[in-house]
Every structure is written in structure tokens, then in C-alpha cells.
Amino acid sequence: MAGTIPEPETSGQHQDHMTIAGIGAVTGYGWGRETLWEGLLSGKPAARLFPGYGPERDRNGWVARVPEGGDPELPNSRYIRAVMGAAREAVADAIERGWRRGRTVGLLHAIVLGNVYEWRDFYTVDGGTRRNRDYLRLLPSTPVAMVMSEFGFHGPAMNVTAACSSSNVALITAQMWLRQGIADDVLVIATDLSAIPEMVQPFVAVGAAVDDTDPLDACRPFQEGSRGFGFGEASVAFVMSREVDRPYAAVLGGGMTNDGYHVISVDPSHEQIFACVKRALASADVRPEEVAYLNTHGSGTAQCDAAETALLAQLFDDRPQVVAIKPLAGHCQAASAGVELVAAALGYERDLLVSAPIVAPAHPRLLDGVRRGVDGITVKTALGMGGHNSAVVLGPVG
């Protein structure tokens, strides 16, 4: 075990809201939340060139892959090492920040396809045959079981999947668990390691993703000339609790809807996106005029830009500062909103608002790079393929 877990407690002064008590991150920038933070502050994308991309698999592609690393004592699986690395860092961070663990700690793991590299190798390299212990690490239940066993958690544990909304949905579910007494604390993990050529190319073919140029040339949310998103990978983790001395941020509320419109396209009416954000604000008891920052899905696709530009104008009267991080960290699919929530939470603590640099004519409310001073409410939106809309409302603590 990577640290001593405090003994469960049954009493203490409860805060009004669920808070982010600890953070862990493994991203295309490398291993650890500080590595992610330094990468975002640099204004340089995490993506690098890798061979084997394109329709014929004959050229290099820009993707923000999680590099090799992690605990060598764990199975030789970048996916499992990333999950465990993020979880261990988040738990250790929470303990250092004064987390008082309750009796029932739950786990929510946000995923879409999960362990894509090893499933590909299972068929193409192993011929569909592996030793039992090597096969078991492919199953979505295995990392969940490993985390629960490592820390001696015995609360509810499950995977959550809602396309690119999965991280937000996991946090909202954690909030429901805490409010209903299903768990005293929840470890939320969001993981996506799927930037293989076989996954990237179909998104390129439908016009959503770009892998043939530097991300700042291709992914320009709320700016002219945007062609779509670049792929990223990540595993991020949050300890969610009411019982911690120095939390990063408060999770005030959240909302979820589905367009019920199309498997790929956004409903052009944007009706359910607006309904989702209104529900999130209502659950947090926050008025639109109180929102200071819109931490956007910001994929750089025409449909998502149009939807969030309309949201900003019609619901928020173009007041909030707009944040977009995907040009830097990449679109990390199930973990995308998780990476962006990490940036928001660290920003509250460090008094820095972080976004990608502006490289073309842009929306006047779009933040250009890094700005000092964070004091207000954040709405974090995520628009997942298949119409999975979600919004989380964050606020400072204290």
C-alpha cells in the first residue's frame, strides 16, 4: 500500500458541500498532478509524434499518449499502472491535506473503452490466448478490484460510462452517493488510454479529430480556423469528501441530460444542453449571473463550439471568462472532463486560471493562456458523443 490510511471516523464538523480532498493525475505530460500542472502552465501541448497513423498507417500522428512509467511492481500494463498511480496519488494527497476517512468509502471509475492497447494485442499479438492472470487484467472489473483491495475500501464500487461526459457523471454520482448516505467518501477515477491508430482514424474520417498537425494549429475552440480535437490519454483521480482540513474546491451541484437526437451529432436546438446547465445551477442554488468561469468542453469542433457559444450568450449573457484546455492536454475521452476539473481545482488553490493560448481571432471572453486571480463559481460542461450532456458546478472553499 502506498501510504497509511487513517482509521475511519464517525464524527467531525461536516462542510455544506462535497469537496475535492485529494487529486492524482497521469496524462500525456507524464506522471503526477504537478507534471500536468507544469505542462498546462507552459502553454505547450502534451502531444508528440508517433508512427503508424493515417488511413494507410504510414505516417506519424500527433497524439498525447501517457508515457511509460508507474510502479514496476504492478503488472506490465500501462493502463493498470495509470489507474493505480492516479488513485495512489489522490489518496496520499487527501491524507496529507487532513482527510478523515469515513467508514464507507466507495469507488466510481469513469471509462469508455478502457484498456484498448492490451485488447488490441490480445487479438493481434496473442492470438486470443493468454494465461488466466494476464487475461484477467483486461476485464473492466480488475482495476476496480485492485484499488478497493489496496486501500481496504468496502463501499459500493462500479464503472461509469457516458462517453466524453463520463468524468462529470462520475462526480455527480459521487455527490448523490454522499447525499443519500450510500457512502461517506468516494474515490472517483477517470481513465482513457485509447489513442491507438485504429481508434483515432475513424474520428479523423468523420471530421471530429485531427492528427496531422500540431494541436495548436488544429484544435482552436472558440477561435477561427479550428478543425477539431487532438487525441489525448489520461487517468485522473479525486477523493471526494466532506471531512478534510484543506480541500481544493467545493462541488456545489451538477446536472445531466441526453439530446435523444443522434449517435454523433449535437441537437442543433441545443435544448437539452441548456436544460442540463440549468439543472446544474438549480441543484447548486446558483444564478447564471453568479458564474465567473465557463470551463468548456471546448473540443474545437464546429458543433460543440456553436452549442457552447450559444450557451454563453443566451444563458450567461457573455459574462463568464471562457476556459478551454483540450488544445494542450488533448481530448482524453472518458477522462477529458476529469483533466479539466483537475486544472480548475488546482487553479482555485493556486489562484491561477489556466487555458490554452489564443492563436487566432477568438471569442472576446476566451482566456488567453494563464491569468492570476480566481475567485468565483465555475461551471464545467462536457458534451459526450450520443448526446450525453453534463455540467458540474464548482466553487472556492472557505
mmCIF file of C-alpha atoms in Angstrom, residues 95-270:
data_model
loop_
_atom_site.group_PDB
_atom_site.id
_atom_site.type_symbol
_atom_site.label_atom_id
_atom_site.label_comp_id
_atom_site.label_asym_id
_atom_site.label_seq_id
_atom_site.Cartn_x
_atom_site.Cartn_y
_atom_site.Cartn_z
ATOM 1 C CA ILE A 95 -4.325 12.191 3.717
ATOM 2 C CA GLU A 96 -1.673 14.928 3.660
ATOM 3 C CA ARG A 97 -4.455 17.522 3.447
ATOM 4 C CA GLY A 98 -6.200 16.175 6.540
ATOM 5 C CA TRP A 99 -8.752 13.757 5.113
ATOM 6 C CA ARG A 100 -10.697 11.951 7.811
ATOM 7 C CA ARG A 101 -11.901 8.790 6.166
ATOM 8 C CA GLY A 102 -15.436 7.630 6.922
ATOM 9 C CA ARG A 103 -16.465 4.041 7.472
ATOM 10 C CA THR A 104 -17.772 3.535 3.942
ATOM 11 C CA VAL A 105 -15.577 4.583 1.015
ATOM 12 C CA GLY A 106 -16.981 3.994 -2.462
ATOM 13 C CA LEU A 107 -15.315 3.942 -5.864
ATOM 14 C CA LEU A 108 -16.547 5.228 -9.216
ATOM 15 C CA HIS A 109 -14.383 4.575 -12.277
ATOM 16 C CA ALA A 110 -15.288 6.590 -15.382
ATOM 17 C CA ILE A 111 -14.360 4.778 -18.575
ATOM 18 C CA VAL A 112 -15.489 4.337 -22.175
ATOM 19 C CA LEU A 113 -13.445 1.583 -23.827
ATOM 20 C CA GLY A 114 -10.783 1.274 -21.157
ATOM 21 C CA ASN A 115 -7.792 -0.931 -21.850
ATOM 22 C CA VAL A 116 -7.653 -0.543 -25.654
ATOM 23 C CA TYR A 117 -3.964 -1.254 -26.234
ATOM 24 C CA GLU A 118 -3.993 -4.590 -24.442
ATOM 25 C CA TRP A 119 -7.289 -5.694 -26.004
ATOM 26 C CA ARG A 120 -5.773 -4.990 -29.428
ATOM 27 C CA ASP A 121 -2.685 -7.002 -28.541
ATOM 28 C CA PHE A 122 -4.835 -9.804 -27.133
ATOM 29 C CA TYR A 123 -6.213 -10.417 -30.613
ATOM 30 C CA THR A 124 -3.373 -9.334 -32.925
ATOM 31 C CA VAL A 125 -0.317 -10.450 -30.938
ATOM 32 C CA ASP A 126 -1.541 -13.143 -28.545
ATOM 33 C CA GLY A 127 -3.961 -14.756 -30.966
ATOM 34 C CA GLY A 128 -6.753 -14.627 -28.399
ATOM 35 C CA THR A 129 -4.846 -16.769 -25.884
ATOM 36 C CA ARG A 130 -3.301 -15.665 -22.608
ATOM 37 C CA ARG A 131 -2.553 -17.094 -19.209
ATOM 38 C CA ASN A 132 -5.517 -16.547 -16.903
ATOM 39 C CA ARG A 133 -3.754 -13.938 -14.770
ATOM 40 C CA ASP A 134 -2.764 -11.966 -17.884
ATOM 41 C CA TYR A 135 -6.263 -12.203 -19.340
ATOM 42 C CA LEU A 136 -7.917 -11.011 -16.120
ATOM 43 C CA ARG A 137 -6.222 -7.627 -16.285
ATOM 44 C CA LEU A 138 -8.186 -6.925 -19.465
ATOM 45 C CA LEU A 139 -11.506 -7.002 -17.617
ATOM 46 C CA PRO A 140 -13.026 -3.646 -16.537
ATOM 47 C CA SER A 141 -13.627 -5.067 -13.062
ATOM 48 C CA THR A 142 -9.944 -5.781 -12.402
ATOM 49 C CA PRO A 143 -8.611 -2.244 -11.787
ATOM 50 C CA VAL A 144 -11.646 -1.517 -9.599
ATOM 51 C CA ALA A 145 -10.958 -4.616 -7.509
ATOM 52 C CA MET A 146 -7.248 -3.758 -7.264
ATOM 53 C CA VAL A 147 -7.941 -0.240 -5.975
ATOM 54 C CA MET A 148 -10.506 -1.421 -3.425
ATOM 55 C CA SER A 149 -8.142 -4.120 -2.178
ATOM 56 C CA GLU A 150 -5.138 -1.797 -1.988
ATOM 57 C CA PHE A 151 -6.839 0.705 0.294
ATOM 58 C CA GLY A 152 -9.226 -1.591 2.143
ATOM 59 C CA PHE A 153 -12.309 0.232 0.858
ATOM 60 C CA HIS A 154 -15.590 -1.670 1.184
ATOM 61 C CA GLY A 155 -18.232 0.716 -0.136
ATOM 62 C CA PRO A 156 -20.027 0.448 -3.484
ATOM 63 C CA ALA A 157 -17.709 0.165 -6.479
ATOM 64 C CA MET A 158 -18.621 0.417 -10.140
ATOM 65 C CA ASN A 159 -17.651 1.674 -13.584
ATOM 66 C CA VAL A 160 -19.499 4.646 -15.088
ATOM 67 C CA THR A 161 -19.686 5.305 -18.814
ATOM 68 C CA ALA A 162 -21.317 8.256 -20.558
ATOM 69 C CA ALA A 163 -18.965 8.937 -23.477
ATOM 70 C CA CYS A 164 -16.962 12.159 -23.023
ATOM 71 C CA SER A 165 -19.251 13.180 -20.146
ATOM 72 C CA SER A 166 -18.103 10.243 -18.036
ATOM 73 C CA SER A 167 -15.885 12.191 -15.605
ATOM 74 C CA ASN A 168 -18.584 14.730 -14.835
ATOM 75 C CA VAL A 169 -21.175 11.984 -14.497
ATOM 76 C CA ALA A 170 -18.958 10.113 -12.037
ATOM 77 C CA LEU A 171 -18.575 13.237 -9.869
ATOM 78 C CA ILE A 172 -22.315 13.896 -9.937
ATOM 79 C CA THR A 173 -22.950 10.260 -8.988
ATOM 80 C CA ALA A 174 -20.460 10.583 -6.125
ATOM 81 C CA GLN A 175 -22.358 13.616 -4.894
ATOM 82 C CA MET A 176 -25.603 11.636 -4.958
ATOM 83 C CA TRP A 177 -23.969 8.797 -3.007
ATOM 84 C CA LEU A 178 -22.794 11.207 -0.316
ATOM 85 C CA ARG A 179 -26.119 12.995 -0.086
ATOM 86 C CA GLN A 180 -28.046 9.731 0.206
ATOM 87 C CA GLY A 181 -25.653 8.215 2.744
ATOM 88 C CA ILE A 182 -24.642 5.421 0.384
ATOM 89 C CA ALA A 183 -21.004 6.293 1.084
ATOM 90 C CA ASP A 184 -19.134 8.565 3.473
ATOM 91 C CA ASP A 185 -16.382 9.300 0.945
ATOM 92 C CA VAL A 186 -15.911 8.428 -2.723
ATOM 93 C CA LEU A 187 -12.776 7.886 -4.776
ATOM 94 C CA VAL A 188 -13.555 8.963 -8.343
ATOM 95 C CA ILE A 189 -11.182 7.807 -11.088
ATOM 96 C CA ALA A 190 -11.466 8.567 -14.804
ATOM 97 C CA THR A 191 -9.276 6.683 -17.256
ATOM 98 C CA ASP A 192 -8.857 6.593 -21.016
ATOM 99 C CA LEU A 193 -5.889 5.091 -22.822
ATOM 100 C CA SER A 194 -7.216 4.652 -26.341
ATOM 101 C CA ALA A 195 -5.158 6.806 -28.706
ATOM 102 C CA ILE A 196 -4.214 3.908 -30.971
ATOM 103 C CA PRO A 197 -4.342 4.454 -34.757
ATOM 104 C CA GLU A 198 -7.349 2.162 -35.071
ATOM 105 C CA MET A 199 -9.293 4.429 -32.700
ATOM 106 C CA VAL A 200 -8.017 7.788 -33.918
ATOM 107 C CA GLN A 201 -8.573 7.300 -37.650
ATOM 108 C CA PRO A 202 -12.391 6.855 -37.544
ATOM 109 C CA PHE A 203 -12.713 10.128 -35.611
ATOM 110 C CA VAL A 204 -10.464 11.806 -38.177
ATOM 111 C CA ALA A 205 -12.562 10.342 -41.003
ATOM 112 C CA VAL A 206 -15.817 11.790 -39.630
ATOM 113 C CA GLY A 207 -14.228 15.210 -39.240
ATOM 114 C CA ALA A 208 -14.091 15.371 -35.446
ATOM 115 C CA ALA A 209 -10.390 14.701 -34.764
ATOM 116 C CA VAL A 210 -7.123 15.906 -36.272
ATOM 117 C CA ASP A 211 -3.782 14.108 -36.027
ATOM 118 C CA ASP A 212 -1.758 15.518 -38.916
ATOM 119 C CA THR A 213 -0.566 18.766 -37.358
ATOM 120 C CA ASP A 214 0.410 20.366 -34.058
ATOM 121 C CA PRO A 215 -2.675 20.627 -31.799
ATOM 122 C CA LEU A 216 -2.484 24.417 -31.559
ATOM 123 C CA ASP A 217 -2.753 24.553 -35.354
ATOM 124 C CA ALA A 218 -5.766 22.227 -35.428
ATOM 125 C CA CYS A 219 -7.706 22.496 -32.159
ATOM 126 C CA ARG A 220 -8.801 26.091 -31.657
ATOM 127 C CA PRO A 221 -12.012 26.137 -29.637
ATOM 128 C CA PHE A 222 -13.835 29.496 -29.925
ATOM 129 C CA GLN A 223 -11.232 30.646 -32.457
ATOM 130 C CA GLU A 224 -11.172 30.905 -36.234
ATOM 131 C CA GLY A 225 -9.723 28.005 -38.206
ATOM 132 C CA SER A 226 -10.449 25.189 -35.744
ATOM 133 C CA ARG A 227 -10.594 21.753 -37.389
ATOM 134 C CA GLY A 228 -11.403 19.551 -34.370
ATOM 135 C CA PHE A 229 -9.651 17.934 -31.433
ATOM 136 C CA GLY A 230 -6.414 16.056 -30.938
ATOM 137 C CA PHE A 231 -6.446 12.753 -29.054
ATOM 138 C CA GLY A 232 -5.156 12.568 -25.515
ATOM 139 C CA GLU A 233 -4.872 9.952 -22.792
ATOM 140 C CA ALA A 234 -5.165 10.251 -19.021
ATOM 141 C CA SER A 235 -6.081 8.715 -15.713
ATOM 142 C CA VAL A 236 -7.122 11.207 -13.057
ATOM 143 C CA ALA A 237 -8.469 10.641 -9.558
ATOM 144 C CA PHE A 238 -10.292 12.655 -6.913
ATOM 145 C CA VAL A 239 -11.018 11.874 -3.279
ATOM 146 C CA MET A 240 -14.479 13.327 -2.659
ATOM 147 C CA SER A 241 -15.306 14.021 0.971
ATOM 148 C CA ARG A 242 -16.876 16.427 3.449
ATOM 149 C CA GLU A 243 -14.200 15.620 6.019
ATOM 150 C CA VAL A 244 -10.887 17.235 5.064
ATOM 151 C CA ASP A 245 -8.977 20.169 6.514
ATOM 152 C CA ARG A 246 -7.692 21.726 3.277
ATOM 153 C CA PRO A 247 -9.923 20.888 0.315
ATOM 154 C CA TYR A 248 -9.185 22.171 -3.164
ATOM 155 C CA ALA A 249 -12.710 23.167 -4.159
ATOM 156 C CA ALA A 250 -16.358 22.536 -3.357
ATOM 157 C CA VAL A 251 -18.615 20.604 -5.719
ATOM 158 C CA LEU A 252 -21.826 22.589 -5.424
ATOM 159 C CA GLY A 253 -24.056 20.685 -7.831
ATOM 160 C CA GLY A 254 -24.444 19.057 -11.206
ATOM 161 C CA GLY A 255 -26.856 18.191 -13.967
ATOM 162 C CA MET A 256 -27.202 15.588 -16.729
ATOM 163 C CA THR A 257 -29.395 15.282 -19.831
ATOM 164 C CA ASN A 258 -29.339 13.497 -23.167
ATOM 165 C CA ASP A 259 -30.202 15.034 -26.531
ATOM 166 C CA GLY A 260 -32.075 11.932 -27.678
ATOM 167 C CA TYR A 261 -31.180 13.100 -31.180
ATOM 168 C CA HIS A 262 -28.271 11.318 -32.926
ATOM 169 C CA VAL A 263 -25.388 8.947 -32.197
ATOM 170 C CA ILE A 264 -22.809 11.548 -33.292
ATOM 171 C CA SER A 265 -24.369 14.950 -33.959
ATOM 172 C CA VAL A 266 -25.393 17.584 -31.434
ATOM 173 C CA ASP A 267 -29.065 18.556 -31.491
ATOM 174 C CA PRO A 268 -28.958 21.935 -33.292
ATOM 175 C CA SER A 269 -31.668 23.303 -30.999
ATOM 176 C CA HIS A 270 -29.263 22.908 -28.023
#
